[in-house]
Short mmCIF file of C-alpha atoms and ligand atoms in Angstrom, two decimals:
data_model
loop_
_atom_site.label_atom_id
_atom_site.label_comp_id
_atom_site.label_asym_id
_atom_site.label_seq_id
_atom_site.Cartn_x
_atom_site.Cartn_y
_atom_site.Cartn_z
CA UNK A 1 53.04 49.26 26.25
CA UNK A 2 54.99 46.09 27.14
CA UNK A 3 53.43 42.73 27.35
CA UNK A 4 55.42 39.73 27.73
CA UNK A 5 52.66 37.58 25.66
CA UNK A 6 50.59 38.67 22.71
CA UNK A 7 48.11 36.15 21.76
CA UNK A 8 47.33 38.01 18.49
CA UNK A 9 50.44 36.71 17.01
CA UNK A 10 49.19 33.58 16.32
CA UNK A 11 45.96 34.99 14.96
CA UNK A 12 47.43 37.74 12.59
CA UNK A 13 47.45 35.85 8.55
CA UNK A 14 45.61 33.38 7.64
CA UNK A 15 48.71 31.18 7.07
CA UNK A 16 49.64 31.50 10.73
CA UNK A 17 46.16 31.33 11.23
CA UNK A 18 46.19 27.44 9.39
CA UNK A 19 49.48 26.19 10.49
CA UNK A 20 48.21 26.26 14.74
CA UNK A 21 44.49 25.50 13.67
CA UNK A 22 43.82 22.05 16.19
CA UNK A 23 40.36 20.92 14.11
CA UNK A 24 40.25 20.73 10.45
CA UNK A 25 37.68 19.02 8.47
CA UNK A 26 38.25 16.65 5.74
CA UNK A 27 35.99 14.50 3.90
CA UNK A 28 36.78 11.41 5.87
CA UNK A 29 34.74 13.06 8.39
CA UNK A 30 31.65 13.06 6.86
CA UNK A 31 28.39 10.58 6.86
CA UNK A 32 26.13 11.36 4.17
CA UNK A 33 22.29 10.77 5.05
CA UNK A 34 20.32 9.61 1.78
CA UNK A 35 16.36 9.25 1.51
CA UNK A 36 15.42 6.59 -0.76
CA UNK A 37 11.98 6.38 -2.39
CA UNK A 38 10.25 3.81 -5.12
CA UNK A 39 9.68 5.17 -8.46
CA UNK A 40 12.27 6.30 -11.20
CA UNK A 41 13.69 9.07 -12.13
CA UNK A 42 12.22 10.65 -8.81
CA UNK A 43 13.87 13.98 -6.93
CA UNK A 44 11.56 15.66 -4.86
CA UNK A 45 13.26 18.20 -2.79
CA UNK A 46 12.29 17.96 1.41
CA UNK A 47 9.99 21.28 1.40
CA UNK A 48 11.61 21.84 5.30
CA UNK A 49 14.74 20.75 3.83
CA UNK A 50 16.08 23.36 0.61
CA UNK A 51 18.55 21.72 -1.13
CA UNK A 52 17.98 17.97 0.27
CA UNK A 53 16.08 15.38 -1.39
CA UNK A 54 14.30 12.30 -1.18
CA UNK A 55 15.77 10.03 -4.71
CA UNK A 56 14.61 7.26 -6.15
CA UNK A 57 16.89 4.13 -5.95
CA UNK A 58 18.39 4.98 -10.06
CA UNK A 59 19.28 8.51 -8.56
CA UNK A 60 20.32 7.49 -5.23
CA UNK A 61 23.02 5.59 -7.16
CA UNK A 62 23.99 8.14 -9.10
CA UNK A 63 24.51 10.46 -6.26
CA UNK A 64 26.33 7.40 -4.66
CA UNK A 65 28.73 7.50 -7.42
CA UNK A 66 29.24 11.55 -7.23
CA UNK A 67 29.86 10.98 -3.38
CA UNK A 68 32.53 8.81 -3.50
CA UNK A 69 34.26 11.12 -6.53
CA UNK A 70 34.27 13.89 -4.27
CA UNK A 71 35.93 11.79 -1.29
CA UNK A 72 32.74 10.77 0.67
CA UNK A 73 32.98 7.68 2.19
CA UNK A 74 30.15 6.78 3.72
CA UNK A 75 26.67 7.13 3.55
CA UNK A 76 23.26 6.26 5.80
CA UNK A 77 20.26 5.14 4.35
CA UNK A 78 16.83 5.71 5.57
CA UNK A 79 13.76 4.71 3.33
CA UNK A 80 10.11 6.15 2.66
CA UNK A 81 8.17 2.92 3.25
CA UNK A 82 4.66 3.20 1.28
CA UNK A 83 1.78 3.68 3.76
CA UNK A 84 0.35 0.36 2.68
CA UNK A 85 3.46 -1.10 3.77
CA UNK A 86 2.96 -0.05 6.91
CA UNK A 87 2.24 -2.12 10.13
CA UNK A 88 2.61 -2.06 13.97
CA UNK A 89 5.57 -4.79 13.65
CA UNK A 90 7.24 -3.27 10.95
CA UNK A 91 6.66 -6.41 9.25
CA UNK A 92 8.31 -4.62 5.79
CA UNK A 93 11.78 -3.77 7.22
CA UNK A 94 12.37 -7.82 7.10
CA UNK A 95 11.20 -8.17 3.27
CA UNK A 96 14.16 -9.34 2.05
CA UNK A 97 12.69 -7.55 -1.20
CA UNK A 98 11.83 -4.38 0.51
CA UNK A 99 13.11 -0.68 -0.22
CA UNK A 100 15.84 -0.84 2.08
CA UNK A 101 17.55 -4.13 0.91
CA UNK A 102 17.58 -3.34 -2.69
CA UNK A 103 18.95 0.12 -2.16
CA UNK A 104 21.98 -1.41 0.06
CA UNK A 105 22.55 -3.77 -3.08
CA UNK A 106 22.00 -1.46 -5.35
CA UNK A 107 24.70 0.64 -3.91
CA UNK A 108 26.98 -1.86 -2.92
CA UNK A 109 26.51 -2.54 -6.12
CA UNK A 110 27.85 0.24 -8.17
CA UNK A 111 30.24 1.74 -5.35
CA UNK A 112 31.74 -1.41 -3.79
CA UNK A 113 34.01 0.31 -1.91
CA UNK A 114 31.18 2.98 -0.30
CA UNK A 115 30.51 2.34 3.38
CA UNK A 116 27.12 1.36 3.40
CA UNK A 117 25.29 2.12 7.00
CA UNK A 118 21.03 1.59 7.62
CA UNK A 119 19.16 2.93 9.91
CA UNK A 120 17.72 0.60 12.29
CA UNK A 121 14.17 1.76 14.32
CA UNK A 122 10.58 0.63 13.20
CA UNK A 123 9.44 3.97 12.71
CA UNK A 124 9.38 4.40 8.77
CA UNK A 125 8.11 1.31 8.49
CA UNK A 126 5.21 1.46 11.27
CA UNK A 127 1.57 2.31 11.31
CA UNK A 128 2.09 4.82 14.62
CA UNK A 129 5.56 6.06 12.95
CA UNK A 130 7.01 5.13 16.55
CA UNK A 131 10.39 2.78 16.27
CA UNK A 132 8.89 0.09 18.07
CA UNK A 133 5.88 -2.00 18.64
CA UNK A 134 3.17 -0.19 20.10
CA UNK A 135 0.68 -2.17 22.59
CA UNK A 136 -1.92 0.18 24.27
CA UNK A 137 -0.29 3.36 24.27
CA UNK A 138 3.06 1.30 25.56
CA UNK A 139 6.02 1.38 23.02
CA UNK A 140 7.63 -2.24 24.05
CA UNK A 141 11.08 -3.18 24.21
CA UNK A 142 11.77 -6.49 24.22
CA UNK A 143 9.08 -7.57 21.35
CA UNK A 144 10.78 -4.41 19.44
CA UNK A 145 14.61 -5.56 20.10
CA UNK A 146 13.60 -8.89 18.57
CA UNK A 147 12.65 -7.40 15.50
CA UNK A 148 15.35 -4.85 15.31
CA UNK A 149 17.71 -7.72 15.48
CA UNK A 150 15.92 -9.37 12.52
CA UNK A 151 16.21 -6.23 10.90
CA UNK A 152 19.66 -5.90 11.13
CA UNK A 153 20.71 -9.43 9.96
CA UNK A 154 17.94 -8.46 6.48
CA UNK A 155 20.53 -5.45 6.32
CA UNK A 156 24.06 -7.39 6.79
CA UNK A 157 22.74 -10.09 4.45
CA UNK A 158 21.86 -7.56 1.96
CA UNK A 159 25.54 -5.91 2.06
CA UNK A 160 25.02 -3.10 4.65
CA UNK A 161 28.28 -2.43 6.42
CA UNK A 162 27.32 -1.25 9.28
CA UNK A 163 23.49 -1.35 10.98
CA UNK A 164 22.88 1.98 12.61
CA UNK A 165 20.02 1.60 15.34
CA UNK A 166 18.02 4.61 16.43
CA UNK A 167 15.55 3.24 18.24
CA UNK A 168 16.97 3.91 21.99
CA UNK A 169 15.23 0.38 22.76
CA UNK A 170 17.21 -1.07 26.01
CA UNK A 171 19.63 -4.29 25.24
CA UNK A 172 19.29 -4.00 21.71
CA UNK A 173 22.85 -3.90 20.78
CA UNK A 174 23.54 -7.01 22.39
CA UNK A 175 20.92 -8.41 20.80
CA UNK A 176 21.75 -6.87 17.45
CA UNK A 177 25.50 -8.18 17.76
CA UNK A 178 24.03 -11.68 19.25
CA UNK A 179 21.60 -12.02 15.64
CA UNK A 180 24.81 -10.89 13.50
CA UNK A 181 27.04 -13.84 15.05
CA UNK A 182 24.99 -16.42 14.69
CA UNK A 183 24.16 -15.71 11.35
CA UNK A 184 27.99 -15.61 10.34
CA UNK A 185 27.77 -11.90 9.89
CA UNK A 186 31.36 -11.22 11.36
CA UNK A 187 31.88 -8.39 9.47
CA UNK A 188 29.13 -6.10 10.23
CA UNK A 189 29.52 -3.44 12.68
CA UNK A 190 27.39 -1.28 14.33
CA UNK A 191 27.02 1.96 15.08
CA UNK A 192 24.62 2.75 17.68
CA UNK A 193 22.83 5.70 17.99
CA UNK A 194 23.76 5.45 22.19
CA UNK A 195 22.60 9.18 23.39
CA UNK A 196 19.96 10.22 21.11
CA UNK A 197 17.60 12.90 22.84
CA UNK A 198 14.10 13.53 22.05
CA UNK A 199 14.61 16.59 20.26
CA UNK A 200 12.11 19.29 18.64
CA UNK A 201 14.86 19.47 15.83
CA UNK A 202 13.26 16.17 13.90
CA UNK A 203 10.64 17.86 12.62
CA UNK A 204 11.98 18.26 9.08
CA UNK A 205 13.05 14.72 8.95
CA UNK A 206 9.66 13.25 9.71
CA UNK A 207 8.43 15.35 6.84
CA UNK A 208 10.77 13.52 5.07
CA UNK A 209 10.58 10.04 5.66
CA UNK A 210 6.83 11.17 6.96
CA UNK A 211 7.58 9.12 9.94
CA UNK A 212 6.00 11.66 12.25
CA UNK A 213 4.61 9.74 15.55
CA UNK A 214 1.08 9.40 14.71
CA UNK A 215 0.12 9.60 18.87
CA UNK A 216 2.53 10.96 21.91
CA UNK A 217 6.03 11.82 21.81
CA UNK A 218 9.56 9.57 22.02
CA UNK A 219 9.88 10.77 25.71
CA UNK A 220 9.91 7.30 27.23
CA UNK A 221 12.72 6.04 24.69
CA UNK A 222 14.66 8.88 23.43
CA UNK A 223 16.53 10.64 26.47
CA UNK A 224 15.24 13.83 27.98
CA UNK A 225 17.13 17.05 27.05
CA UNK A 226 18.04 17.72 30.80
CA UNK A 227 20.40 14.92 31.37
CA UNK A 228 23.88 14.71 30.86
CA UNK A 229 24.97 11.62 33.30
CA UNK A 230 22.64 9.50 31.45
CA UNK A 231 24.08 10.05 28.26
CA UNK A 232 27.10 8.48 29.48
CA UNK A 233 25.95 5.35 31.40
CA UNK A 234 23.39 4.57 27.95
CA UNK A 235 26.71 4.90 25.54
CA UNK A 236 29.43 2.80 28.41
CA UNK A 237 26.22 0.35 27.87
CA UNK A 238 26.27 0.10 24.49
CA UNK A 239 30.16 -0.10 23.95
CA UNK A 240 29.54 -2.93 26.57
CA UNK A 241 27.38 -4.96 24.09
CA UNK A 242 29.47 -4.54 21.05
CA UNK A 243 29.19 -0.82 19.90
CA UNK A 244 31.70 -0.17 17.30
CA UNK A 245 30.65 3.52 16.55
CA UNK A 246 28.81 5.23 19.28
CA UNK A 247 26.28 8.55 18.36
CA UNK A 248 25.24 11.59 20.26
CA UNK A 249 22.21 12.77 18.84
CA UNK A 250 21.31 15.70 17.93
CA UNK A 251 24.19 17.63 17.72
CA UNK A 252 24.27 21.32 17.90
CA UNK A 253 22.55 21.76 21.32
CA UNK A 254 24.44 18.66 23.08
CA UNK A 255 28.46 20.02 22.26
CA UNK A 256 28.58 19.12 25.38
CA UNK A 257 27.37 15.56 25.44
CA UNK A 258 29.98 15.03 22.60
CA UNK A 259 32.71 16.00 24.12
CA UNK A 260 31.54 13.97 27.57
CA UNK A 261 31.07 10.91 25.43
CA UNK A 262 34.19 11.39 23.65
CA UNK A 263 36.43 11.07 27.16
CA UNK A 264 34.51 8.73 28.63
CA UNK A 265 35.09 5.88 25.79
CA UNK A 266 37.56 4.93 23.86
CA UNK A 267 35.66 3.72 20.23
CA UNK A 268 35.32 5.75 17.53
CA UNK A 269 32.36 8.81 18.28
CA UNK A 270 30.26 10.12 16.10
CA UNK A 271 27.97 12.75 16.22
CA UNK A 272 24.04 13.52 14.02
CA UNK A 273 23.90 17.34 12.62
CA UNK A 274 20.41 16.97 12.37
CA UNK A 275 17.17 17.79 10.07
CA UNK A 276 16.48 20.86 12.49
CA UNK A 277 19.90 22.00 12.58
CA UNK A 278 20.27 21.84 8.46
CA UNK A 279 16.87 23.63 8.16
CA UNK A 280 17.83 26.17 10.46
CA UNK A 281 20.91 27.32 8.87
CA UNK A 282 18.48 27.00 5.49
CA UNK A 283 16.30 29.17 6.57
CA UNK A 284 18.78 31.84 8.12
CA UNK A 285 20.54 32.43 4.97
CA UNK A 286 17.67 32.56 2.71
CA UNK A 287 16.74 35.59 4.70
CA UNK A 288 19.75 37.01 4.08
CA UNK A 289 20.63 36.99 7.61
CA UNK A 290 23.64 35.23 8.23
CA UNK A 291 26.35 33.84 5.48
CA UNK A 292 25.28 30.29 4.68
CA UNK A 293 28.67 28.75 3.96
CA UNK A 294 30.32 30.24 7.06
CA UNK A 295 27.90 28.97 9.24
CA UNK A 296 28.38 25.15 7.33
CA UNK A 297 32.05 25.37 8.12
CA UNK A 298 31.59 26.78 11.50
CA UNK A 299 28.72 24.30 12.75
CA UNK A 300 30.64 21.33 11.39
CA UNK A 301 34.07 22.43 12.87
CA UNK A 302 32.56 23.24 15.97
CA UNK A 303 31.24 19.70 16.44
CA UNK A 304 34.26 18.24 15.41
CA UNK A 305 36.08 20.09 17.93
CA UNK A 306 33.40 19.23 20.82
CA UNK A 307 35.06 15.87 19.97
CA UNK A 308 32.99 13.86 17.12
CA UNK A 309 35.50 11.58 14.99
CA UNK A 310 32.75 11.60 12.94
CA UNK A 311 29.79 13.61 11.39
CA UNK A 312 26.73 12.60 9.65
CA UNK A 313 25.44 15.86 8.04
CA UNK A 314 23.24 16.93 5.12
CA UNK A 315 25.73 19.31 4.43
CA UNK A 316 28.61 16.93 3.64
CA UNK A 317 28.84 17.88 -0.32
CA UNK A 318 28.55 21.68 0.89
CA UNK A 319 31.52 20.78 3.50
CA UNK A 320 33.96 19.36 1.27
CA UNK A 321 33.76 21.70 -2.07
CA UNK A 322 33.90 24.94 0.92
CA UNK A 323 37.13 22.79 2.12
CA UNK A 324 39.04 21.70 -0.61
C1 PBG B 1 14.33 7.42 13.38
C2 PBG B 1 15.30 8.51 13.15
C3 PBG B 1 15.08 9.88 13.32
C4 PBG B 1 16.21 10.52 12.85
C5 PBG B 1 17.11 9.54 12.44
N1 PBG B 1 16.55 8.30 12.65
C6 PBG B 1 13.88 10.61 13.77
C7 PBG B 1 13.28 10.30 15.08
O1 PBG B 1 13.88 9.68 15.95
O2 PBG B 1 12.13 10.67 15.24
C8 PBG B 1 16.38 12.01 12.80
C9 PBG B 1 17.37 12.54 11.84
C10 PBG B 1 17.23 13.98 11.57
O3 PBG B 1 16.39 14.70 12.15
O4 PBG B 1 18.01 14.47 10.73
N2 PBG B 1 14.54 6.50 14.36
#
């Protein structure tokens, strides 16, 4: 047989194999998601999550300080806000005392250089577990972008690098950026959560953070799964009002948003391998049925190629010791 191209060549070793690969993961890719509760000396594992767990702020420090030896760089906190903490305004997230600002000091703290990023949404810290202020059965955006503003100047003036909002509230980047200026916060970015669908696949992190909505769904926030436009004209938005980072959320079932996102802007994208996506591979490979650390590298890779500079994933201490 003659053929003037074989495409196998290229595919034959794995050090041909390496040398034409076009994505490879390194730890500068990776956001690591934390869940910080009060207590000490506290590690309960997520039961939907195996191998993920919600720390205390002394552990969440130390596991700071194993991240950055292993190359993380980065890592986004979310807190468990007590229940009587909890209120319709989310009056807690601007307690200058609360959770959430002494776990960015604390970390800032003992891992100076560590990219500190918070999430910003009302929902751990509200009575309905929505991430904004509920009025009737209404979830309302203007009251909720003023607090989500307040929110992330508490953050900034506690150390946070970046605020992370995940609300999906309209105008509240500008209004985030807006706050940060006229509080001298020059320095803080944001990165906005700009197409974040309302997904099935958030189950396991409501269990978490147990942040589940207490009536309804996200539907009029969070963008509808059949939309792909949309996701574009919500992120152009937010780059508009002073996105530094721009999300796609979640990530496995919208490869496609990524990579639509990712050529229609030109800052920095990043993309959310979610609680659903983590639990699925979880619970796939404790049934023996596919090969756990193949599927890591494979998901992660995959997403990266689809065109996220950037991945926050529970698996980020699984991804680097599989690549280095
Ligand atoms: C809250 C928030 C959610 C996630 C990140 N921030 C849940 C939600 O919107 O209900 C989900 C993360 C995950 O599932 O891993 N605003």
């Amino acid at each position: 047989m003659y053929l003037q191209r074989r495409n196998r060549i290229l595919r034959q070793s794995p050090a041909i194999r390496s040398l034409v690969a076009e994505t490879i993961l390194t730890p500068n890719d990776f956001i690591v998601p934390l869940f910080i509760s009060e207590g000490e000396n506290v590690k309960d594992e997520i039961a939907s999550m195996p191998g993920y767990y919600r720390m205390s702020l002394d552990n969440t420090v130390k596991e700071v300080k194993e991240l950055w030896s292993m190359g993380l760089k980065s890592v986004l906190l979310f807190i468990k806000c007590k229940d009587e903490l909890k209120d319709n305004k989310g009056t807690e997230a601007l307690n200058p005392k609360g959770l959430m600002q002494r776990s960015i000091r604390a970390v800032k703290e003992a891992c100076p250089d560590m990219l500190v990023m918070t999430d910003v949404a009302l929902d751990p810290f509200s009575s309905y577990g929505h991430d904004g202020i509920v009025e009737g059965s209404e979830i309302v955006n203007d009251a909720t972008v003023e607090v989500l503003a307040q929110m992330s100047v508490s953050h900034a003036q506690a150390g946070a690098d970046f605020v992370a909002p995940s609300d999906m509230m309209d105008g509240r980047i500008a209004a985030i950026r807006e706050a940060l200026e006229e509080n001298d916060l020059h320095k803080t970015g944001i990165m906005s959560y700009s197409a974040k669908y309302a997904s099935s696949f958030y189950g396991p992190f409501r269990d978490a953070l147990d942040s589940a909505p207490g009536f309804g769904d996200k539907k009029t926030y969070q963008m509808d799964y059949s939309n792909r436009i949309e996701a574009v004209k919500e992120t152009l938005m937010d780059v508009e009002e002073g996105a530094d980072i721009v999300m796609v959320k979640p990530a496995l079932a919208y490869l496609d948003i990524i990579r639509e996102v990712k050529n229609a802007v030109s800052v920095p994208v990043s993309a959310y391998n979610i609680s659903g996506e983590y639990a699925m591979i979880k619970a796939a490979a404790k049934m023996g049925w596919i090969d756990e650390n193949k599927a890591i590298l494979e998901t992660l890779t995959a997403i990266k190629r689809a065109g996220a500079d950037l991945i926050a994933t529970y698996f980020a201490k699984d991804a680097v010791k599989l690549i280095s």
